[in-house]
Coordinates of C-alpha atoms and ligand atoms in Angstrom, one line a residue:
Chain A
M175 CA 144.5 134.4 83.5
S176 CA 145.2 131.9 86.3
R177 CA 145.2 128.1 85.8
P178 CA 141.6 126.9 85.3
I179 CA 139.8 125.0 88.1
L180 CA 138.2 122.8 85.5
E181 CA 139.3 122.1 82.0
A182 CA 137.7 119.8 79.5
K183 CA 139.8 119.2 76.4
N184 CA 138.8 117.8 72.9
L185 CA 135.7 116.0 74.2
R186 CA 134.0 113.7 71.9
V187 CA 130.8 111.9 72.7
A188 CA 128.1 110.5 70.5
F189 CA 124.8 108.7 71.2
N190 CA 123.6 106.5 68.3
G191 CA 125.6 108.7 65.9
V192 CA 124.3 112.0 67.3
K193 CA 127.3 114.0 68.4
A194 CA 126.8 115.6 71.8
A195 CA 130.4 116.7 72.0
D196 CA 132.6 117.0 68.9
G197 CA 136.0 118.0 69.9
A198 CA 135.0 120.8 72.1
S199 CA 137.1 122.3 74.9
I200 CA 136.1 124.5 77.8
A201 CA 137.9 126.0 80.8
I202 CA 136.5 127.6 83.9
H203 CA 138.6 129.9 86.1
D204 CA 138.5 130.8 89.7
G205 CA 135.7 133.2 90.5
E206 CA 133.9 132.9 87.2
F207 CA 130.2 132.5 86.7
L208 CA 130.2 130.9 83.3
A209 CA 127.0 130.5 81.4
I210 CA 126.5 127.8 78.8
I211 CA 123.7 128.4 76.4
G212 CA 122.6 126.5 73.3
P213 CA 119.6 124.8 71.7
N214 CA 117.9 121.8 73.3
G215 CA 119.6 118.6 72.6
S216 CA 122.9 120.3 71.8
G217 CA 124.8 118.4 74.5
K218 CA 124.9 120.8 77.5
T219 CA 123.7 118.3 80.0
T220 CA 126.0 115.7 78.5
L221 CA 128.9 118.1 79.1
L222 CA 128.0 118.2 82.8
N223 CA 127.7 114.4 82.8
I224 CA 131.2 114.1 81.5
C225 CA 132.7 116.7 83.8
T226 CA 131.3 114.9 86.8
G227 CA 132.3 111.4 85.7
Y228 CA 128.7 110.2 85.1
I229 CA 129.6 109.3 81.5
R230 CA 133.0 108.7 79.8
P231 CA 133.8 110.6 76.6
I232 CA 135.0 108.6 73.6
S233 CA 138.1 110.7 73.6
G234 CA 139.3 113.8 75.3
S235 CA 140.0 114.5 79.0
V236 CA 138.7 116.5 82.0
L237 CA 141.2 118.1 84.4
L238 CA 140.4 119.4 87.9
D239 CA 143.2 121.7 89.2
G240 CA 145.3 120.1 86.4
N241 CA 144.6 116.5 87.6
D242 CA 143.0 114.1 85.2
I243 CA 139.5 113.1 86.5
T244 CA 138.1 111.8 83.2
R245 CA 137.8 108.2 84.5
M246 CA 136.8 109.0 88.1
S247 CA 133.4 108.2 89.5
P248 CA 130.9 111.0 90.3
R249 CA 131.5 110.2 94.0
A250 CA 135.2 110.7 93.8
I251 CA 134.7 114.0 91.9
A252 CA 132.1 115.2 94.4
R253 CA 134.6 114.5 97.2
R254 CA 137.1 116.8 95.4
G255 CA 134.7 119.7 95.8
V256 CA 132.6 119.6 92.7
A257 CA 128.8 119.8 93.3
R258 CA 126.0 119.5 90.8
A259 CA 122.4 120.6 90.7
F260 CA 120.5 118.7 88.0
Q261 CA 118.2 119.8 85.2
I262 CA 115.7 117.3 86.6
P263 CA 116.0 117.5 90.4
Q264 CA 117.6 114.5 92.0
L265 CA 116.2 114.3 95.5
F266 CA 115.5 111.8 98.2
S267 CA 111.8 112.2 97.5
A268 CA 110.5 110.0 100.3
Q269 CA 112.4 112.1 102.8
R270 CA 111.6 115.4 104.3
V271 CA 113.2 118.6 102.8
I272 CA 115.3 119.1 105.9
D273 CA 116.5 115.5 105.8
N274 CA 117.7 115.9 102.2
M275 CA 119.7 118.9 103.4
M276 CA 121.1 117.3 106.5
L277 CA 122.2 114.2 104.7
A278 CA 124.1 116.4 102.3
L279 CA 125.7 118.2 105.2
A280 CA 126.5 114.9 106.8
A281 CA 128.0 113.6 103.6
K282 CA 130.6 116.3 104.0
D283 CA 131.5 115.6 107.7
G284 CA 129.9 113.0 109.8
L285 CA 128.4 110.2 107.6
W286 CA 130.4 107.5 109.4
S287 CA 129.1 108.1 112.8
A288 CA 126.4 105.4 112.9
I289 CA 125.3 106.1 116.4
R290 CA 124.8 109.9 116.6
P291 CA 121.6 111.1 115.0
L292 CA 121.5 112.7 111.6
E293 CA 119.6 115.6 113.1
T294 CA 121.7 117.7 115.4
A295 CA 120.8 121.3 116.4
E296 CA 123.9 122.6 114.6
R297 CA 123.2 120.7 111.4
R298 CA 119.5 121.6 111.5
D299 CA 120.4 125.3 111.8
E300 CA 122.9 125.1 108.9
A301 CA 120.3 123.3 106.8
K302 CA 117.7 125.9 107.6
A303 CA 120.0 128.8 106.7
L304 CA 120.5 127.3 103.3
L305 CA 116.8 126.6 102.8
E306 CA 116.1 130.2 103.7
L307 CA 118.7 131.3 101.2
V308 CA 116.9 129.7 98.3
G309 CA 113.5 130.6 99.7
L310 CA 112.4 127.2 101.0
D311 CA 112.2 127.9 104.7
G312 CA 108.4 127.4 104.6
D313 CA 108.8 123.8 103.3
T314 CA 111.3 122.5 105.9
D315 CA 109.3 119.5 107.2
R316 CA 107.5 118.6 104.0
I317 CA 108.1 115.3 102.2
S318 CA 110.1 116.5 99.2
S319 CA 108.0 114.6 96.7
T320 CA 105.1 116.8 97.6
L321 CA 106.9 120.0 96.6
P322 CA 105.9 121.8 93.4
E323 CA 108.4 121.4 90.6
G324 CA 109.9 124.8 91.1
H325 CA 110.6 124.2 94.7
R326 CA 112.1 120.8 93.9
K327 CA 114.6 122.7 91.7
L328 CA 115.4 125.0 94.6
L329 CA 116.0 122.2 97.0
D330 CA 118.2 120.5 94.5
I331 CA 120.3 123.6 94.3
A332 CA 120.4 124.0 98.1
V333 CA 121.5 120.4 98.4
A334 CA 124.4 121.1 96.1
L335 CA 125.3 124.2 98.1
A336 CA 125.3 122.1 101.3
L337 CA 128.3 120.2 100.0
K338 CA 130.3 123.4 100.3
P339 CA 131.8 123.0 96.9
R340 CA 134.6 124.9 95.3
L341 CA 133.0 124.4 91.9
L342 CA 129.2 124.3 91.4
L343 CA 127.6 123.0 88.2
L344 CA 124.0 124.1 87.7
D345 CA 121.9 122.7 84.9
E346 CA 119.2 125.2 84.1
P347 CA 118.7 126.4 87.7
T348 CA 115.8 128.7 86.8
S349 CA 113.8 126.3 84.6
G350 CA 110.6 125.3 86.4
V351 CA 111.1 128.2 88.8
S352 CA 108.3 130.8 88.3
A353 CA 109.2 134.1 86.6
L354 CA 108.5 135.8 89.9
E355 CA 110.9 133.7 91.9
R356 CA 113.6 133.7 89.2
F357 CA 115.5 136.9 89.9
P358 CA 115.3 136.6 93.7
L359 CA 116.7 133.1 93.3
M360 CA 119.6 134.3 91.2
E361 CA 120.3 137.2 93.6
A362 CA 120.5 134.8 96.5
L363 CA 122.6 132.4 94.5
M364 CA 125.0 135.0 93.4
S365 CA 125.5 136.4 97.0
A366 CA 126.0 132.8 98.3
L367 CA 128.6 132.1 95.5
R368 CA 130.4 135.3 96.3
Q369 CA 130.3 134.8 100.1
R370 CA 131.5 131.2 99.9
R371 CA 133.9 131.9 97.0
I372 CA 132.3 129.3 94.9
T373 CA 133.1 129.2 91.2
A374 CA 130.1 128.2 89.1
L375 CA 129.1 127.0 85.7
F376 CA 125.5 127.2 84.7
V377 CA 123.5 126.0 81.8
E378 CA 120.7 128.5 81.2
H379 CA 117.8 129.1 78.9
D380 CA 116.6 132.4 80.2
M381 CA 118.7 135.0 78.3
D382 CA 117.7 137.8 80.7
V383 CA 119.3 135.8 83.5
V384 CA 122.4 135.1 81.4
A385 CA 122.8 138.8 80.4
R386 CA 122.4 140.0 83.9
Y387 CA 124.5 137.5 85.9
A388 CA 127.0 135.6 83.7
S389 CA 130.6 136.8 83.8
R390 CA 131.2 134.9 80.5
V391 CA 129.0 133.1 78.1
L392 CA 129.8 130.0 76.0
V393 CA 127.5 129.1 73.2
W394 CA 127.2 125.3 72.7
N395 CA 125.8 124.0 69.4
A396 CA 125.8 120.5 68.1
G397 CA 128.7 119.5 70.3
N398 CA 130.8 122.5 69.5
I399 CA 131.5 125.9 70.8
M400 CA 129.9 128.4 68.5
A401 CA 130.8 131.6 70.3
E402 CA 132.3 132.7 73.5
G403 CA 132.8 136.0 75.4
R404 CA 131.2 138.5 77.7
P405 CA 127.3 138.5 77.5
D406 CA 127.1 141.7 75.5
E407 CA 129.7 140.4 73.0
V408 CA 128.0 137.1 72.5
F409 CA 124.5 138.5 72.2
G410 CA 125.8 141.0 69.6
N411 CA 126.9 138.1 67.4
A412 CA 124.3 137.8 64.6
Q413 CA 124.7 134.0 64.2
V414 CA 124.1 133.4 67.9
R415 CA 121.1 135.6 67.9
E416 CA 119.6 133.7 65.0
R417 CA 120.5 130.2 66.1
V418 CA 120.3 130.3 69.9
V419 CA 118.8 133.4 71.4
G420 CA 115.9 133.3 69.0
V421 CA 115.0 129.8 69.8
A422 CA 115.4 130.0 73.5
Chain B
M156 CA 104.5 108.7 124.5
R157 CA 105.9 106.1 122.1
I158 CA 108.5 105.1 124.7
I159 CA 105.8 104.6 127.4
L160 CA 103.9 102.5 125.0
A161 CA 106.9 100.3 124.2
A162 CA 107.9 100.0 127.8
A163 CA 104.4 99.0 128.7
A164 CA 104.4 96.3 126.0
V165 CA 107.7 94.9 127.3
V166 CA 106.5 94.8 130.9
M167 CA 103.3 93.2 129.7
L168 CA 105.2 90.5 127.8
A169 CA 107.3 89.8 130.9
A170 CA 104.2 89.6 133.1
L171 CA 102.4 87.4 130.6
A172 CA 105.3 85.0 130.5
F173 CA 105.5 85.0 134.3
A174 CA 101.8 84.3 134.6
A175 CA 101.8 81.6 131.9
P176 CA 105.2 80.0 131.8
W177 CA 104.0 77.6 129.0
L178 CA 104.0 80.7 126.8
Q179 CA 107.7 81.4 127.3
F180 CA 108.8 79.1 124.6
V181 CA 106.4 80.6 122.0
L182 CA 107.5 84.1 123.1
T183 CA 111.2 83.3 122.9
L184 CA 110.8 82.0 119.4
A185 CA 108.7 85.0 118.5
I186 CA 111.5 87.4 119.7
A187 CA 114.1 85.3 117.9
K188 CA 112.2 85.6 114.6
G189 CA 111.6 89.2 115.4
F190 CA 115.4 89.8 115.4
A191 CA 115.7 88.1 112.0
A192 CA 112.7 90.0 110.6
L193 CA 114.3 93.2 111.9
G194 CA 117.3 92.3 109.8
V195 CA 115.1 91.9 106.7
A196 CA 113.3 95.2 107.6
V197 CA 116.7 97.0 107.7
L198 CA 117.3 96.0 104.1
L199 CA 113.7 96.8 103.1
R200 CA 114.4 100.4 104.0
A201 CA 116.8 100.5 101.0
G202 CA 114.1 98.8 98.9
L203 CA 116.0 95.5 98.9
I204 CA 114.1 92.4 99.6
S205 CA 116.1 89.4 100.8
I206 CA 114.4 86.1 100.4
G207 CA 117.4 84.4 101.9
H208 CA 117.9 85.7 105.4
A209 CA 117.0 82.4 107.1
M210 CA 120.5 81.4 105.9
F211 CA 122.0 83.7 108.6
F212 CA 119.5 82.5 111.1
A213 CA 120.5 78.9 110.5
A214 CA 124.2 79.7 110.2
S215 CA 124.3 81.2 113.6
A216 CA 122.3 78.3 115.1
Y217 CA 124.8 75.9 113.5
G218 CA 127.6 78.1 114.8
A219 CA 126.2 77.7 118.3
A220 CA 126.0 73.9 117.9
F221 CA 129.6 73.7 116.6
L222 CA 130.9 76.0 119.3
A223 CA 129.2 74.0 121.9
R224 CA 130.7 70.8 120.5
A225 CA 134.1 72.5 120.6
G226 CA 133.7 73.0 124.3
I227 CA 132.4 76.6 124.6
N228 CA 129.8 76.3 127.2
D229 CA 128.8 79.8 128.2
L230 CA 125.5 81.4 127.1
G231 CA 126.9 84.9 126.6
L232 CA 130.0 83.7 124.7
L233 CA 127.9 81.4 122.6
L234 CA 125.5 84.2 121.6
I235 CA 128.3 86.7 120.8
L236 CA 130.4 84.2 118.8
S237 CA 127.4 82.9 116.8
V238 CA 126.3 86.4 116.0
L239 CA 129.9 87.2 114.8
V240 CA 129.8 84.1 112.6
S241 CA 126.7 85.2 110.9
A242 CA 127.9 88.8 110.6
L243 CA 131.1 87.5 109.0
I244 CA 129.1 85.4 106.5
G245 CA 126.9 88.4 105.9
A246 CA 129.9 90.6 105.2
I247 CA 131.3 88.1 102.7
A248 CA 128.0 87.3 101.0
G249 CA 127.0 91.0 101.1
S250 CA 130.2 92.2 99.4
F251 CA 128.9 90.8 96.1
L252 CA 125.1 90.8 96.8
V253 CA 124.9 94.5 97.4
R254 CA 125.8 95.2 93.8
Y255 CA 122.4 93.9 92.8
R256 CA 119.0 95.5 93.0
A257 CA 115.3 94.5 92.9
I258 CA 114.5 91.1 91.7
F259 CA 118.1 90.2 91.1
F260 CA 119.0 90.9 94.7
A261 CA 116.0 89.0 96.0
M262 CA 116.7 86.0 93.8
L263 CA 120.4 85.9 94.5
N264 CA 119.8 85.9 98.2
L265 CA 117.4 83.1 97.7
A266 CA 119.9 81.2 95.5
V267 CA 122.7 81.5 98.0
S268 CA 120.5 80.4 100.9
M269 CA 119.3 77.4 98.9
V270 CA 122.9 76.4 98.3
F271 CA 123.5 76.8 102.1
Y272 CA 120.4 74.7 102.8
A273 CA 121.5 71.9 100.5
L274 CA 125.0 71.8 102.1
C275 CA 123.4 71.6 105.5
A276 CA 121.2 68.8 104.5
K277 CA 123.8 66.8 102.5
L278 CA 127.0 67.2 104.5
Y279 CA 125.9 64.5 106.9
G280 CA 129.3 64.1 108.5
V281 CA 129.6 67.8 109.4
T282 CA 126.0 69.0 109.9
G283 CA 124.2 65.8 110.8
G284 CA 122.2 66.0 107.6
T285 CA 118.5 66.4 108.0
D286 CA 118.7 65.3 111.6
G287 CA 120.6 68.4 112.4
L288 CA 122.8 69.0 115.4
P289 CA 121.9 69.4 119.1
V290 CA 122.4 72.7 120.8
P291 CA 123.0 71.7 124.4
I292 CA 122.1 73.9 127.3
P293 CA 125.0 76.1 128.1
A294 CA 126.1 77.5 131.5
V295 CA 124.9 80.9 132.6
F296 CA 127.6 82.7 134.6
G297 CA 129.2 79.3 135.3
I298 CA 126.0 77.6 136.5
V299 CA 124.2 74.9 134.6
F300 CA 120.5 75.2 135.2
A301 CA 117.8 72.6 134.7
E302 CA 116.1 72.9 131.3
P303 CA 112.9 74.7 132.5
V304 CA 114.9 77.2 134.4
F305 CA 117.3 77.8 131.5
K306 CA 114.4 78.3 129.1
S307 CA 113.0 81.0 131.5
I308 CA 116.4 82.6 131.7
L309 CA 116.7 82.5 127.9
F310 CA 113.3 84.2 127.5
Y311 CA 114.1 87.0 129.9
L312 CA 117.5 87.5 128.3
S313 CA 115.9 87.6 124.9
L314 CA 113.4 90.2 126.1
M315 CA 116.2 92.3 127.5
L316 CA 118.2 92.0 124.3
M317 CA 115.1 92.9 122.3
V318 CA 115.1 96.3 124.1
L319 CA 118.8 96.9 124.0
V320 CA 119.5 95.8 120.5
G321 CA 116.3 97.4 119.4
L322 CA 117.6 100.7 120.8
V323 CA 120.9 100.4 119.1
V324 CA 119.2 99.6 115.7
H325 CA 117.0 102.5 116.2
R326 CA 120.0 104.8 116.7
Y327 CA 121.6 103.4 113.6
L328 CA 118.5 104.0 111.5
D329 CA 118.3 107.5 112.8
S330 CA 122.0 108.2 112.1
P331 CA 123.5 109.6 108.8
L332 CA 124.3 106.0 107.8
G333 CA 120.7 104.9 108.4
H334 CA 119.3 107.9 106.5
A335 CA 121.7 107.2 103.7
L336 CA 120.3 103.6 103.6
S337 CA 116.8 104.8 103.1
A338 CA 118.1 107.2 100.5
V339 CA 119.3 104.3 98.4
H340 CA 115.7 103.5 97.8
S341 CA 115.0 107.1 96.8
N342 CA 117.9 108.2 94.6
E343 CA 121.2 106.5 94.2
I344 CA 122.4 109.1 91.7
R345 CA 122.1 111.9 94.3
L346 CA 123.9 109.7 96.9
E347 CA 126.8 109.3 94.5
Y348 CA 126.9 113.0 93.8
L349 CA 127.0 113.7 97.5
G350 CA 130.2 111.6 97.6
I351 CA 128.5 108.8 99.6
P352 CA 129.7 105.3 98.6
V353 CA 126.4 103.4 98.1
W354 CA 128.0 100.0 98.2
A355 CA 129.6 100.7 101.6
V356 CA 126.3 102.0 103.0
L357 CA 124.6 98.8 101.8
L358 CA 127.4 96.5 102.9
I359 CA 127.2 97.8 106.4
A360 CA 123.4 97.4 106.4
Y361 CA 123.7 93.9 105.0
T362 CA 126.2 92.9 107.7
I363 CA 124.0 94.4 110.4
S364 CA 121.0 92.6 109.0
A365 CA 122.9 89.3 108.9
A366 CA 124.0 89.8 112.5
L367 CA 120.4 90.4 113.6
A368 CA 119.2 87.3 111.8
G369 CA 122.1 85.5 113.5
L370 CA 121.1 86.7 116.9
G371 CA 117.6 85.4 116.3
G372 CA 119.0 82.1 115.0
A373 CA 121.2 81.5 118.0
I374 CA 118.3 82.2 120.4
A375 CA 116.1 79.9 118.4
G376 CA 118.7 77.1 118.4
L377 CA 119.1 77.4 122.2
A378 CA 115.4 77.5 122.8
I379 CA 114.7 74.5 120.6
G380 CA 117.8 72.7 121.6
R381 CA 118.5 71.6 118.1
V382 CA 119.3 73.1 114.7
V383 CA 118.1 71.5 111.4
P384 CA 118.6 72.5 107.8
D385 CA 114.9 73.6 107.7
F386 CA 116.0 76.7 109.6
A387 CA 117.5 77.8 106.3
F388 CA 114.8 76.7 104.0
W389 CA 113.4 79.3 101.7
T390 CA 110.0 79.2 103.2
A391 CA 111.6 80.3 106.5
S392 CA 113.1 83.3 104.6
G393 CA 109.8 84.1 103.1
H394 CA 108.3 84.0 106.6
L395 CA 110.7 86.6 107.8
V396 CA 109.7 88.9 104.9
L397 CA 106.1 88.3 105.9
I398 CA 106.8 89.2 109.5
A399 CA 108.6 92.4 108.5
V400 CA 105.9 93.6 106.1
L401 CA 103.1 92.6 108.5
G402 CA 104.7 94.4 111.4
G403 CA 105.8 97.4 109.4
I404 CA 109.2 98.7 108.6
G405 CA 108.5 102.3 109.8
G406 CA 110.3 101.5 113.1
V407 CA 112.2 98.9 115.0
P408 CA 109.2 97.6 117.0
G409 CA 107.4 96.6 113.8
A410 CA 109.4 93.4 113.3
F411 CA 108.8 92.3 116.9
I412 CA 105.1 93.2 116.8
G413 CA 104.8 91.2 113.5
A414 CA 106.6 88.2 115.0
L415 CA 104.6 88.1 118.2
F416 CA 101.4 88.6 116.4
L417 CA 102.1 85.7 114.0
E418 CA 103.5 83.3 116.6
L419 CA 100.6 83.9 118.9
L420 CA 98.1 83.6 116.1
H421 CA 99.9 80.4 115.0
S422 CA 99.7 78.8 118.4
A423 CA 96.0 79.8 118.7
A424 CA 95.2 78.7 115.2
V425 CA 96.7 75.3 115.3
T426 CA 94.9 74.4 118.5
V427 CA 91.5 75.6 117.2
T428 CA 91.7 74.7 113.6
D429 CA 94.2 73.9 110.9
A430 CA 93.3 76.9 108.9
W431 CA 96.5 78.7 109.9
N432 CA 97.5 79.6 106.3
L433 CA 94.1 81.0 105.6
F434 CA 94.3 83.2 108.7
V435 CA 97.7 84.4 107.8
G436 CA 96.8 85.0 104.1
I437 CA 93.8 87.0 105.0
T438 CA 95.6 89.0 107.6
L439 CA 98.3 89.9 105.1
I440 CA 95.8 91.0 102.5
V441 CA 94.1 93.2 105.1
V442 CA 97.4 94.7 106.2
I443 CA 98.8 95.4 102.7
M444 CA 95.5 96.9 101.5
F445 CA 94.5 98.9 104.5
M446 CA 97.6 99.3 106.6
P447 CA 100.6 99.7 104.2
Q448 CA 102.7 100.8 107.2
G449 CA 102.1 97.5 108.9
I450 CA 100.7 97.0 112.4
Y451 CA 103.3 99.3 113.8
G452 CA 102.0 102.0 111.5
L453 CA 98.8 102.1 113.7
F454 CA 100.8 103.2 116.7
E455 CA 102.9 105.7 114.7
R456 CA 99.8 107.4 113.3
K457 CA 98.3 107.8 116.8
E458 CA 101.6 109.3 117.9
A459 CA 101.5 111.8 115.1
Q460 CA 98.0 112.8 116.0
S461 CA 98.6 113.2 119.7
S462 CA 101.8 115.2 119.3
Ligands
ADP630 N1 122.3 108.7 78.0 C1 121.9 109.0 76.8 N2 121.6 108.0 75.9 C2 121.3 108.3 74.6 N3 121.2 109.6 74.1 C3 121.5 110.6 75.0 C4 121.9 110.4 76.3 N4 122.1 111.6 76.9 C5 121.9 112.5 76.0 N5 121.5 111.9 74.8 C6 121.3 112.6 73.5 O1 122.4 113.5 73.4 C7 121.9 114.7 72.9 C8 122.3 115.8 73.8 O2 121.5 115.8 75.0 P1 121.7 116.7 76.2 O3 123.1 116.7 76.6 O4 120.7 116.4 77.2 O5 121.3 118.1 75.5 P2 120.9 119.5 76.2 O6 121.2 119.4 77.7 O7 121.8 120.5 75.6 O8 119.5 119.7 75.9 C9 120.4 114.6 72.6 O9 120.2 114.2 71.3 C10 120.1 113.5 73.6 O10 118.9 112.8 73.1
MG631 MG1 119.9 119.6 79.3

């Protein structure tokens, strides 16, 4: 396999003695759609926090294209083409849906023009296209705090996509999204990822989603990797079935 | 629609001042405070309350006094240079103040402004102590006018600047940088993850807000003809916050509406009764309880309904 885009090596993190990462290593390669599953509180979100510079591990390192980014800020890492959608959506809740999108698009190109308006026809079209992709075209001009939880998740994902990342980290993209909207969302997401050649890592609780879409699965448990492989291999593992799939 | 309303208001102000020249001084001061309150309102968008902006107001007025003493005797040049002085002080103070939030930001601004106030009052040799410094009447395009004429010129210039600077600030608030500023209030984590440097967004805003306060201060110094340490006193800073909240931070006109409203109310109230504080207090209670968008919010809501 080629050199990984993102590699985390020998990560160790603990919160008040609880080990969220205990010497684990992961790597994600170009074009993968890597799923991370594992029980609640096993450290999956923490892993994303480390990979994006939000928290620093006690030891271990994170490499992006082979360069050490362990001590970089989330901002610096974002500028290197890594975008993140959060487990709890992180939105500009007082702003309209479209403004959330356009600010993300502007962050990529024109933030420093203080005189031209945020809203240009071009940017608006681009924002609308992404909103349509995730199924939010009906909510364009709503204030984002008034969106139902599921739609807030969708907006958070669309905002991450607006950054045109090379690598997208998704923290439970389908949680809070209704069962009816779940598969359409995943289909749209997959086609966007393929079209834009985005590599992605996603933490997921819905095993049907994982089985259907993941190119590889990594089972995280108590800060360690319990199993790893294609979905069918991993779901065939008795230990995984008992500890993880059963609980999920 | 909103543009027509704003234009009508400006024309009315000009006409009012023309019909009643004695109002010109009050209106000039109101616009001056409006600029400073606009500076405060810019930061309020990011959820940051500065209780120290009178410092920039004063710094610029002192700047004008020093520059005049150094021989600069042109109105335009005085205004530009004094605004640059306050912007520079704003950039320096801002570079460490914008790391703080909420009560810490408010209190640090207050603290810095109190140090500034104390220096102005104590450094008698430099600042003239509590007597302050004169701000002499400068030339306008090379001509030195008599005081009443100069005051009229200053008023109409302020009115014009209100429109021009107001438009520029409006553009800024509507730009990506302006939206990023409001976003600081909503979600700093998301901003960081968009790759946007929050401190830079805030530092730019802080510098702009200091420059706006400075513009107000320079105009006030010229209108009054003197600058005293009280320009920087914390109650003056509080007054600016009051104007901003009263007028509303939803749009640029809010700060000027608030300032005009309070100044006119003030001149009416002090002649009728001395219950000025009572009036202001009750007005503020009514505004906060029933008009959280400030007085300007009333116009904006009409706009939304009619469009
Ligand atoms: N910032 C933090 N401070 C203290 N404890 C934390 C923090 N973040 C996570 N934890 C703890 O670390 C463990 C792993 O959390 P998390 O990474 O959110 O798990 P997951 O996403 O797999 O559910 C949990 O016990 C959680 O309470
Ligand atoms: Mg989690």
